[in-house]
CSV table of C-alpha atoms in Angstrom, one decimal:
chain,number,residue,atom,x,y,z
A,1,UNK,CA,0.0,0.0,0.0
A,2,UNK,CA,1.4,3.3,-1.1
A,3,UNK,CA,1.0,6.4,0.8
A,4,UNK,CA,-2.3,8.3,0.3
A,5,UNK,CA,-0.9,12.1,-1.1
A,6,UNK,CA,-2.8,15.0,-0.1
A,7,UNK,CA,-2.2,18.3,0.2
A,8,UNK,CA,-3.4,20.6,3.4
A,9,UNK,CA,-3.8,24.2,4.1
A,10,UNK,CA,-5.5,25.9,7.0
A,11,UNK,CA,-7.2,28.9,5.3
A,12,UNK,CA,-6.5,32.5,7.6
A,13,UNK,CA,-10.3,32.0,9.1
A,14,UNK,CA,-9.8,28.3,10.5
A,15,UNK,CA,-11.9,26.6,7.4
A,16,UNK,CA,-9.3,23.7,6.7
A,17,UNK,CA,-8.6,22.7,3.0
A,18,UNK,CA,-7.7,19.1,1.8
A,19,UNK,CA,-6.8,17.9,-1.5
A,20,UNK,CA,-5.9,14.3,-3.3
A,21,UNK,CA,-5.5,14.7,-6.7
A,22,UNK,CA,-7.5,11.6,-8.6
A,23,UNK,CA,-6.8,11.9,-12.6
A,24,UNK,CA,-7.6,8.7,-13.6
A,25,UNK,CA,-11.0,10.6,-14.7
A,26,UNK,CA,-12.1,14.3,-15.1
A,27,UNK,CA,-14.6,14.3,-12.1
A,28,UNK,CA,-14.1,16.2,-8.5
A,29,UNK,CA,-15.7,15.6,-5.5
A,30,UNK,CA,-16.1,18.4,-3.3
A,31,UNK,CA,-17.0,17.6,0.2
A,32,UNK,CA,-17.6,20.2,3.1
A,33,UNK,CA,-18.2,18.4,6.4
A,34,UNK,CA,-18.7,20.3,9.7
A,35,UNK,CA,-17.5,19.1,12.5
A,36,UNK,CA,-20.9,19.4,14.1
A,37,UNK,CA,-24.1,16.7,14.2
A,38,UNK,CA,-26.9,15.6,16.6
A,39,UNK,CA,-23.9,15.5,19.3
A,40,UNK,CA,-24.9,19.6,19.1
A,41,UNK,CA,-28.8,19.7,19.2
A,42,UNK,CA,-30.0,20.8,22.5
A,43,UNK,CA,-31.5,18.6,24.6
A,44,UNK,CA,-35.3,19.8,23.7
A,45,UNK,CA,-34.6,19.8,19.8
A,46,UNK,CA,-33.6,16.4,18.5
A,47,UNK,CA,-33.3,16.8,14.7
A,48,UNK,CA,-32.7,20.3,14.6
A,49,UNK,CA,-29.2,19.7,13.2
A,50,UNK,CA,-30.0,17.2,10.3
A,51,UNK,CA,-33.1,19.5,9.3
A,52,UNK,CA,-30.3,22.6,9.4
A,53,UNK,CA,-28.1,20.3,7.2
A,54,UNK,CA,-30.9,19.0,4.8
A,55,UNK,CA,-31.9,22.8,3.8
A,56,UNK,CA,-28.8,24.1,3.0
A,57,UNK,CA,-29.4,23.5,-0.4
A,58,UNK,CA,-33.2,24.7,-0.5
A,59,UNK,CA,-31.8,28.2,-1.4
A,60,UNK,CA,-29.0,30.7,-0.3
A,61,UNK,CA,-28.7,34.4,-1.0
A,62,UNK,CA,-27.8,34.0,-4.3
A,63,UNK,CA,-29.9,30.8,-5.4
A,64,UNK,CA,-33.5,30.0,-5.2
A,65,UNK,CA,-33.7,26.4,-4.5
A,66,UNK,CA,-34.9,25.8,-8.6
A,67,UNK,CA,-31.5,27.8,-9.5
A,68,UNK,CA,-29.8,25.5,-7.2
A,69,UNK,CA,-31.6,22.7,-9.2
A,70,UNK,CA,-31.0,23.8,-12.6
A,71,UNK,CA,-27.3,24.7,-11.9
A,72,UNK,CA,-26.8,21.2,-10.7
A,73,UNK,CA,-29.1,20.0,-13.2
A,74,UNK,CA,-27.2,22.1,-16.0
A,75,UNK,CA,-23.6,20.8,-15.3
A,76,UNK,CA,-24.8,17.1,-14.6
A,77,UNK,CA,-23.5,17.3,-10.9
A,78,UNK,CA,-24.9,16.0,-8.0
A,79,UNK,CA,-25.7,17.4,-4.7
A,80,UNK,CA,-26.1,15.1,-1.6
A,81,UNK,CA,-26.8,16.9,2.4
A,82,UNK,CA,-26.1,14.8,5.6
A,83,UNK,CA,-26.7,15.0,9.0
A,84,UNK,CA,-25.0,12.5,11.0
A,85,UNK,CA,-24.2,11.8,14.7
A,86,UNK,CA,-20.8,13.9,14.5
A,87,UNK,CA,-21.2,15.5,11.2
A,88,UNK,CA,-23.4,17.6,8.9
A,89,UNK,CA,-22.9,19.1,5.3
A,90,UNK,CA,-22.8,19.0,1.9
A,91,UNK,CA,-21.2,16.7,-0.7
A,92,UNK,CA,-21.2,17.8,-4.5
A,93,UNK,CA,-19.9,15.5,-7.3
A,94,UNK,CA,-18.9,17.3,-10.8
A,95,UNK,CA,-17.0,17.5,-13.4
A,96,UNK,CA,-13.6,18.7,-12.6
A,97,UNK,CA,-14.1,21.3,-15.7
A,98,UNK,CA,-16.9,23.0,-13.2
A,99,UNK,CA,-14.8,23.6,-10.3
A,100,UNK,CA,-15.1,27.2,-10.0
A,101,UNK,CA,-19.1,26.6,-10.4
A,102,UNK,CA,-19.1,24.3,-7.7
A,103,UNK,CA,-17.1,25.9,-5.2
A,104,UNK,CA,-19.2,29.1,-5.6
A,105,UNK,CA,-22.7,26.9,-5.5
A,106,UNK,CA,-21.1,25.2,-2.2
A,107,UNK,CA,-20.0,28.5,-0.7
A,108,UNK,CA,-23.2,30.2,-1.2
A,109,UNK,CA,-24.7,27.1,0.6
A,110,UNK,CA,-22.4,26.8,3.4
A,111,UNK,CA,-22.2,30.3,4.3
A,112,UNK,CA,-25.6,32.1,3.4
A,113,UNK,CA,-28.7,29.5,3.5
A,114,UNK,CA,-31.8,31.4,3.2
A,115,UNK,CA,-33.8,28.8,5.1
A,116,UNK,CA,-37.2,29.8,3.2
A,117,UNK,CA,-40.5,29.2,5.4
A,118,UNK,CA,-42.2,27.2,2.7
A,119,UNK,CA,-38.9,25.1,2.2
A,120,UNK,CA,-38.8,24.2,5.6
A,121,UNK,CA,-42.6,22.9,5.3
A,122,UNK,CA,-41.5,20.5,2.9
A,123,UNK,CA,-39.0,19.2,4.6
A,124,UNK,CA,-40.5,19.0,8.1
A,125,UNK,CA,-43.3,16.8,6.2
A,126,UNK,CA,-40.8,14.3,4.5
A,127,UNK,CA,-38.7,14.0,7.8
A,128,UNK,CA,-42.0,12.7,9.3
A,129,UNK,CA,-42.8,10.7,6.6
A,130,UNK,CA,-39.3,9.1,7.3
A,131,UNK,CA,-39.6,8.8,10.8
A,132,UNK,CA,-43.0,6.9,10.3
A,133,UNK,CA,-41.8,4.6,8.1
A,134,UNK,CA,-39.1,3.9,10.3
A,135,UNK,CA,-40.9,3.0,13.7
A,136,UNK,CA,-42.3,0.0,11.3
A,137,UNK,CA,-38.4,-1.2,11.0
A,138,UNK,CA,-38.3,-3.7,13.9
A,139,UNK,CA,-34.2,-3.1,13.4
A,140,UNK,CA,-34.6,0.2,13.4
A,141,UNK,CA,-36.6,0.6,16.5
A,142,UNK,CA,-34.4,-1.8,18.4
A,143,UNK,CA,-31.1,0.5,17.4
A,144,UNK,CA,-32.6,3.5,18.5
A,145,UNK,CA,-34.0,2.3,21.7
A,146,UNK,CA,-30.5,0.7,22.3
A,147,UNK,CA,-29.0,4.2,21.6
A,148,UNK,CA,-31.9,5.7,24.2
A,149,UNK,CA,-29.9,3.8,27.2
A,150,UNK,CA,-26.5,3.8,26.0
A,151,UNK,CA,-26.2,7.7,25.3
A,152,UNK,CA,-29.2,8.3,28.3
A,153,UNK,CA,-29.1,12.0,29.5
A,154,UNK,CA,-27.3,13.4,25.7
A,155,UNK,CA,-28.4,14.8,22.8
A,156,UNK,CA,-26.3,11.2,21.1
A,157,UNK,CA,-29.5,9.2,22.4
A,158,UNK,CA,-31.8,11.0,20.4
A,159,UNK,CA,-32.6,9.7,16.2
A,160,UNK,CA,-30.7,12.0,14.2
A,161,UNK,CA,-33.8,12.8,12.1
A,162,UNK,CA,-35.7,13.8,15.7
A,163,UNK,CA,-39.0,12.7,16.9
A,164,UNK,CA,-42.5,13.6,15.6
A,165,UNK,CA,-42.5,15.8,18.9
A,166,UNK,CA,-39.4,17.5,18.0
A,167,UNK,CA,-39.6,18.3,14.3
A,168,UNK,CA,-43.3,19.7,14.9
A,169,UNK,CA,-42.2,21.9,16.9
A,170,UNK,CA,-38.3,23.5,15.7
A,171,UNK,CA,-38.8,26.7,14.2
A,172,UNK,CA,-36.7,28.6,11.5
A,173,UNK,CA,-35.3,30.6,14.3
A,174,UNK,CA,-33.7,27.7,15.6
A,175,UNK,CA,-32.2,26.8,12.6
A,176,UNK,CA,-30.7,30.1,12.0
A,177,UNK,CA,-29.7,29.9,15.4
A,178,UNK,CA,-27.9,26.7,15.1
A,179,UNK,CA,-26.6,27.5,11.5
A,180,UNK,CA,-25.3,30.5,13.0
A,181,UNK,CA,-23.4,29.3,16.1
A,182,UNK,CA,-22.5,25.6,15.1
A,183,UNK,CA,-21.4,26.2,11.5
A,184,UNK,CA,-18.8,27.9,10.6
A,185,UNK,CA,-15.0,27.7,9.1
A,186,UNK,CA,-13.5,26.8,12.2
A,187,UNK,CA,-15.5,23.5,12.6
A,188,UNK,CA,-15.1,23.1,8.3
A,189,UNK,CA,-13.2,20.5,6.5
A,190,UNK,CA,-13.4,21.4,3.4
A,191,UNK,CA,-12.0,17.9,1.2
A,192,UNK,CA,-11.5,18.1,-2.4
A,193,UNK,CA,-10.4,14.7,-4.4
A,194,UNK,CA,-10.3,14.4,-8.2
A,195,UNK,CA,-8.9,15.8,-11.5
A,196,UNK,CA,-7.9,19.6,-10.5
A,197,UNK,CA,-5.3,22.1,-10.0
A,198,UNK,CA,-4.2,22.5,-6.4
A,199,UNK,CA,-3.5,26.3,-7.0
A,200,UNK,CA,-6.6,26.8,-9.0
A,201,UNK,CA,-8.8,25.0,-6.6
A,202,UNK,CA,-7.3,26.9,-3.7
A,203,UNK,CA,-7.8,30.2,-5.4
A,204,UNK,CA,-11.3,29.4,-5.9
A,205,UNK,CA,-11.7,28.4,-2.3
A,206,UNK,CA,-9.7,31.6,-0.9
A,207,UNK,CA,-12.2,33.6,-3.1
A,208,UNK,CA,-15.3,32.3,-1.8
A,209,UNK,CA,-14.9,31.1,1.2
A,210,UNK,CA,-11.3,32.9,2.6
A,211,UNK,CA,-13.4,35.9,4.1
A,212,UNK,CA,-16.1,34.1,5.6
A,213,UNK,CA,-16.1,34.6,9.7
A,214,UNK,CA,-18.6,33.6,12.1
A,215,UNK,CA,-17.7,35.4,15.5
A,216,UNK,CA,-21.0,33.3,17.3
A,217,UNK,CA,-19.4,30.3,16.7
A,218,UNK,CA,-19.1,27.8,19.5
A,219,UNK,CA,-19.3,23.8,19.9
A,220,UNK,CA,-20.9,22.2,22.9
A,221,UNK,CA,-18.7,19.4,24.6
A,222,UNK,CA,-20.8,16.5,25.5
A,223,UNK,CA,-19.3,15.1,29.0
A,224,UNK,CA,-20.6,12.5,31.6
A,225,UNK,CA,-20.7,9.7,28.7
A,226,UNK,CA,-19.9,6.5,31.1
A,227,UNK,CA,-20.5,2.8,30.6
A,228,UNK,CA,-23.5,1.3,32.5
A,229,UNK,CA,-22.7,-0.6,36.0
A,230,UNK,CA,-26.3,-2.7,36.3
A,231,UNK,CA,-27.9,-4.4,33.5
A,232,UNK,CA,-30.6,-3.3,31.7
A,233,UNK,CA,-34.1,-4.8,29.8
A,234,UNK,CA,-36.1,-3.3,27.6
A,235,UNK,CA,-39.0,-5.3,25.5
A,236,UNK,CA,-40.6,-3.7,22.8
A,237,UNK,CA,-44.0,-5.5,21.3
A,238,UNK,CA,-44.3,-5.6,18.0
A,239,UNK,CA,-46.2,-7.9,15.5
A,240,UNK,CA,-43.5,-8.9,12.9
A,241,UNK,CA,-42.7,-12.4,12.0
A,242,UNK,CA,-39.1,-11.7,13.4
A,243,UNK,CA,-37.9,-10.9,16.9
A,244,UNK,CA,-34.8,-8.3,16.7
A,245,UNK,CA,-32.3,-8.6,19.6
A,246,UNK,CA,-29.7,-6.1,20.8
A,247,UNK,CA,-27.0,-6.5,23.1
A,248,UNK,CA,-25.2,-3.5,24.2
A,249,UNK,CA,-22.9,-0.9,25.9
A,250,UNK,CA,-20.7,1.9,25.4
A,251,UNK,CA,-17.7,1.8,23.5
A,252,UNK,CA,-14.4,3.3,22.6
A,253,UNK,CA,-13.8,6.8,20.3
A,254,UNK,CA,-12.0,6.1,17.4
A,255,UNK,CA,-8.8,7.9,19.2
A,256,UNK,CA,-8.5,5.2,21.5
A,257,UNK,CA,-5.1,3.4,22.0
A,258,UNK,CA,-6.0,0.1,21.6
A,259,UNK,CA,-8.3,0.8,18.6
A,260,UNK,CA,-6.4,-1.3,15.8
A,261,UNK,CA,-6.4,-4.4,18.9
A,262,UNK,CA,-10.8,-4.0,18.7
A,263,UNK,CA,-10.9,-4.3,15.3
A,264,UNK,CA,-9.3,-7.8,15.7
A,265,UNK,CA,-11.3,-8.8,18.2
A,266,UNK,CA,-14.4,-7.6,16.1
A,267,UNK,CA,-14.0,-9.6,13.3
A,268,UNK,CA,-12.9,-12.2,15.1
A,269,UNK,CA,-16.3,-12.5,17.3
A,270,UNK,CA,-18.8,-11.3,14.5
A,271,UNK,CA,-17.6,-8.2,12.4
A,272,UNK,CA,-16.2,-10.0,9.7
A,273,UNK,CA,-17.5,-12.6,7.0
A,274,UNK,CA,-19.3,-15.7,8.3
A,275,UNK,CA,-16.4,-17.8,7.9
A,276,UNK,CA,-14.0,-15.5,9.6
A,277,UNK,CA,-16.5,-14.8,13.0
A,278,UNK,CA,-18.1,-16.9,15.7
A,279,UNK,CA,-21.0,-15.5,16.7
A,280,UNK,CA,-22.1,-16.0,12.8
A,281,UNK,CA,-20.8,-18.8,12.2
A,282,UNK,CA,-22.1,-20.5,15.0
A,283,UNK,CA,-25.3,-19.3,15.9
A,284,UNK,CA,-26.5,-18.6,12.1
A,285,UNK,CA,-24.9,-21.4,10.3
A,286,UNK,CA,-24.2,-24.2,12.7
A,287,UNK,CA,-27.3,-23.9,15.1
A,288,UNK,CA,-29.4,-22.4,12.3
A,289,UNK,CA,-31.0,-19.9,15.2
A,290,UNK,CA,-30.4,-16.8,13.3
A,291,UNK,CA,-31.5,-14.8,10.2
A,292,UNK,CA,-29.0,-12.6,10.9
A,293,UNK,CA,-26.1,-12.0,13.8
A,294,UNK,CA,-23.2,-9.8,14.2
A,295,UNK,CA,-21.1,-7.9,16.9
A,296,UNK,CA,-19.3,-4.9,16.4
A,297,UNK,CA,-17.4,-2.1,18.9
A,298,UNK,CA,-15.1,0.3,16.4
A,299,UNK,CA,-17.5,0.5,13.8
A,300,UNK,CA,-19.7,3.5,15.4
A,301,UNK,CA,-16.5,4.2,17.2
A,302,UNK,CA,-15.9,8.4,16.4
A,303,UNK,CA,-15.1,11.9,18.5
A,304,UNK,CA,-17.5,10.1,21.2
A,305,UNK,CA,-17.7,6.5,22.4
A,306,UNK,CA,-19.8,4.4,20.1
A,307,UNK,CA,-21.3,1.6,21.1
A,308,UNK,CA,-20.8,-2.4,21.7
A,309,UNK,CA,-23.8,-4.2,20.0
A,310,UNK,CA,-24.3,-8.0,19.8
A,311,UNK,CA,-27.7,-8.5,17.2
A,312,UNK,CA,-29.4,-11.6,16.3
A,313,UNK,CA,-32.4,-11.3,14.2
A,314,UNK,CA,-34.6,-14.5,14.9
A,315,UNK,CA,-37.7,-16.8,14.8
A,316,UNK,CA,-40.1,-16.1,18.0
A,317,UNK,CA,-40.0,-19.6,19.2
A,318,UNK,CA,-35.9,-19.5,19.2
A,319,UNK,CA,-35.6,-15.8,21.1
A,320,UNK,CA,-34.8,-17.0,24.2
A,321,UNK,CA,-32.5,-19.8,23.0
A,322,UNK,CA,-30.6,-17.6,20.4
A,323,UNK,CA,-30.3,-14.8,23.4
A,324,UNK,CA,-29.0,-17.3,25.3
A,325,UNK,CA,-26.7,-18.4,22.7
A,326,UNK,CA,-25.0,-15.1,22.2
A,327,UNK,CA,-24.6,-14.3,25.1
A,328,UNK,CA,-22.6,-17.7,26.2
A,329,UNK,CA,-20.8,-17.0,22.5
A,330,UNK,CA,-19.2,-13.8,24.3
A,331,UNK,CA,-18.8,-15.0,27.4
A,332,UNK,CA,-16.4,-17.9,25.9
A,333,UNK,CA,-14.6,-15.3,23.8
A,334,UNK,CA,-13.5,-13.4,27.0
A,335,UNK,CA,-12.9,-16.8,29.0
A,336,UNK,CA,-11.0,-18.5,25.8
A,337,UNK,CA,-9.9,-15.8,23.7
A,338,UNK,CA,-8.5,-17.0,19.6
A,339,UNK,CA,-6.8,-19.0,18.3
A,340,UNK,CA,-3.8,-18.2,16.2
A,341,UNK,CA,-6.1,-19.5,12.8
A,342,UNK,CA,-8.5,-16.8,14.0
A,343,UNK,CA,-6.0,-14.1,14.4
A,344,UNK,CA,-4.6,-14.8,11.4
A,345,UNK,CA,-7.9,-15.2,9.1
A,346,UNK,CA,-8.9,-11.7,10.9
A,347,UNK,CA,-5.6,-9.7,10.2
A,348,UNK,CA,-5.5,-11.1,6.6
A,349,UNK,CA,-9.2,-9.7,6.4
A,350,UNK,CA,-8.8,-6.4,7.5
A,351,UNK,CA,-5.9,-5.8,5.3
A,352,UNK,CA,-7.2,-7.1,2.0
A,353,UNK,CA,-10.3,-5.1,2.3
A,354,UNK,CA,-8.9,-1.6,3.2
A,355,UNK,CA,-8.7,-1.3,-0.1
A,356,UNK,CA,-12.0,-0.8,-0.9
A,357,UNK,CA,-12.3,2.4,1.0
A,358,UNK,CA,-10.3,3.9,-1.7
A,359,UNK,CA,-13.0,2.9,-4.8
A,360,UNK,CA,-14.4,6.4,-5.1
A,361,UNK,CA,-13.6,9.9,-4.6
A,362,UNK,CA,-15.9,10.3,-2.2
A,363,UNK,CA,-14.8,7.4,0.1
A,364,UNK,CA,-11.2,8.9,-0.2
A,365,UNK,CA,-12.6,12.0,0.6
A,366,UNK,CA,-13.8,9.8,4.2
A,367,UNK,CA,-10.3,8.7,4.6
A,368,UNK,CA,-8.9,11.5,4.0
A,369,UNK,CA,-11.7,13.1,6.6
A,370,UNK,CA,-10.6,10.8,9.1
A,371,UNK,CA,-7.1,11.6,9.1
A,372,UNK,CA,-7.3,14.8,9.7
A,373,UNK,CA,-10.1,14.4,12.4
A,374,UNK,CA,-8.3,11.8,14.0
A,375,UNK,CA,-4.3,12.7,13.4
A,376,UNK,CA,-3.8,9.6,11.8
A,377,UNK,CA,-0.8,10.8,9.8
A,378,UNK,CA,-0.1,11.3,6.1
A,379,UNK,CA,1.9,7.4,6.2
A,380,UNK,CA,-1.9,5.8,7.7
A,381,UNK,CA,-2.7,3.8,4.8
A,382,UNK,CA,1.5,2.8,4.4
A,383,UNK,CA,1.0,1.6,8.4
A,384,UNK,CA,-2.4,0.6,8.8
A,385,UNK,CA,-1.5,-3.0,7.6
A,386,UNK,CA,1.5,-3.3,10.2
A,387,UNK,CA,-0.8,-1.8,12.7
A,388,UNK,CA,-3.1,-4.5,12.0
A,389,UNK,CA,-0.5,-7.4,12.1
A,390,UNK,CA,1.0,-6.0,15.1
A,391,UNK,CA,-2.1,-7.3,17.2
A,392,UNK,CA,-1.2,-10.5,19.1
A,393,UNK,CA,-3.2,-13.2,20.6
A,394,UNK,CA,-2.8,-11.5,24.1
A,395,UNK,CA,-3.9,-8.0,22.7
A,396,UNK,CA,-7.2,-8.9,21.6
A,397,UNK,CA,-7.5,-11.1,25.0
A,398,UNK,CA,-6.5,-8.2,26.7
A,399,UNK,CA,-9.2,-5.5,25.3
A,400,UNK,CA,-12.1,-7.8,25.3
A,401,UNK,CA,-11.3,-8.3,29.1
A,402,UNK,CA,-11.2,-4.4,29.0
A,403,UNK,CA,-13.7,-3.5,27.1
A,404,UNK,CA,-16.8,-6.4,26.8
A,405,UNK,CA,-18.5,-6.8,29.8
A,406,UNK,CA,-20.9,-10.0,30.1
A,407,UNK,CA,-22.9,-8.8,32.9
A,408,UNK,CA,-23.8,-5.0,32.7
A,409,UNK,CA,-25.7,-5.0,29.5
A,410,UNK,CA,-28.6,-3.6,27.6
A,411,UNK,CA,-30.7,-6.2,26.3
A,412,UNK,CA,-33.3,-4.9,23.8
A,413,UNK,CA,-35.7,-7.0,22.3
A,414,UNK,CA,-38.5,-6.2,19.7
A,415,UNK,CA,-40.8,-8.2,18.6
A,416,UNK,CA,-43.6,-10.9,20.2
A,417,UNK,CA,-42.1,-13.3,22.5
């Protein structure tokens, strides 16, 4: 693996400015992520961030949201808004030819959204529609209520898209508000990857976004996130032919230590392919007591803690028996630990698929993201496979000791028992 090249400059106003140049073809993905997501709604206003995020391109200062459209429209880009649990923003995919078009489109976006009443109608009724359709998702329900004890007392607990409570009542003030105080060039990562000039995107970027300043801006530091000490139940009824089973706790951020030594374990115990982890491998194919089953704690793993979850999709008449099965799966992991076939199956894994997160621009724009987030170093992608190989048999013993406890869990269960 070769090193991943970028180029980085911190513009005079704090708006940081990334660049990997792809010219393998003439396309450019520009993507402008604030460092700010649900982690910054106030404790009253779940959703307020994602609806902020979702109508920054329903028309700016300069655009009416069917300009916005047409542009777009006219230049065959596309134009995709996130709101996430850390992040919010905008991603635009072009032509590289349409640089300077799409970095004044995306500056007129990020810095002067017009919010417009009727705009934020529309949207309020999709969102919703969404969150309707998604108390019907049996997974869906049992994520969220898992999220509800893990993150209890922070905004992190709440769906990113809000509640029906929630997005009935945020206002437009409170999305000028938040646009206002959580957005700005301090808390921008501004990553460009594709066929461009480094001097002419940077000129372009110093021109439309080099005087932008937000003297409101401020970030909200979530504190008190702890790991539960008693065990928790929750049973949710719901008629579906399948019961949905969590198990869960708080995890690790993505800056923690041992980090590369999770991911082992992970797809060692049920992050990784069927024949690479236990808990599918045993409870799905051998016992046949599963639909579907994994465990995971680094995936979610970010600026906060994510979360541990064990899942087993299942029949009603095997609940109890698949529950009891993945639980006693963990247990043995902690009490065992792998085998060296395991370790090695699991390393070989993890570095033959890092590749794939370099298919696109935009998923190098992700890497690249995370470097800088993170401080992973321009050599990351040289070092993550030694990283990886570096693990031993006693490190992943070691952090499941650390960080899986068997006792003090949420168990979430949806469905009819």
């Amino acid at each position: 693996m070769t090193e991943l090249s970028f180029q980085r400059r911190v513009l005079d106003n704090g708006l940081t400015l990334l660049f990997h140049a792809n010219s393998s073809v003439p396309l450019l993905s520009l993507c402008a992520f604030f460092l700010a997501g649900k982690d910054q709604n106030p404790m009253d206003s779940p959703g307020l961030s994602s609806l902020t995020a979702r109508l920054l391109d329903e028309g700016t200062e300069h655009y009416e949201e069917e300009q916005i459209s047409q542009t777009l429209e006219g230049i065959g880009a596309e134009l995709t808004t996130f709101g996430e649990r850390e992040l919010s923003g905008a991603c635009l995919s072009l032509q590289s030819g349409d640089l300077q078009i799409g970095i004044e489109l995306l500056a007129d976006m990020l810095r002067r959204p017009t919010f417009p009443p009727e705009r934020i109608e529309l949207e309020r009724h999709q969102i919703t529609n969404h969150i309707q359709a998604m108390s019907d998702d049996p997974q869906i329900v049992g994520s969220q209520l898992l999220n509800e004890w893990v993150y209890s007392g922070t905004p992190l607990a709440k769906p990113v898209l809000g509640t029906m409570e929630s997005i009935t009542r945020l206002t437009r003030e409170q999305v000028v508000e938040f646009h206002r105080r959580r957005l700005g060039p301090g808390n921008c990562v501004l990553v460009a990857v594709g066929d461009v000039d480094f001097g002419d995107l940077l000129d372009a970027v110093v021109s439309h976004l080099g005087d932008w300043h937000n003297a409101d801006f401020e970030l909200v530091r979530l504190e008190g996130l702890q790991r539960q000490r008693t065990p928790i139940y929750d049973h949710r009824p719901m008629d579906k032919e399948q019961v949905n089973i969590y198990l869960g706790h708080l995890g690790v951020t993505r800056a923690n230590p041992d980090f590369y030594a999770l991911q082992v374990m992970d797809t060692i115990l049920g992050g990784g392919p069927g024949f690479t982890s236990r808990i599918p491998r045993k409870i799905r194919d051998e016992q046949g007591l599963a639909y579907l089953t994994y465990a995971d704690l680094t995936g979610s793993s970010g600026v906060y803690p994510g979360r541990f979850v064990a899942f087993v999709g299942t029949a009603p008449e095997n609940a109890q028996l698949a529950l009891d099965s993945l639980k006693r799966e963990i247990a043995l992991f902690l009490e065992d630990g792998p085998d060296q076939d395991e370790l090695e199956t699991a390393q070989e894994f993890l570095t033959g698929s890092f590749v794939f997160e370099l298919q696109s621009n935009a998923s190098v724009a992700r890497l690249l993201l995370s470097i800088e987030v993170f401080s992973l170093g321009r050599s990351f992608l040289v070092r993550y496979p030694d990283l990886v190989r570096a693990v031993t048999l006693n490190d992943v013993r070691r952090v499941a000791a650390r960080y899986l406890d068997t006792i003090n869990y949420t168990t979430v269960i949806v469905g009819s028992l």
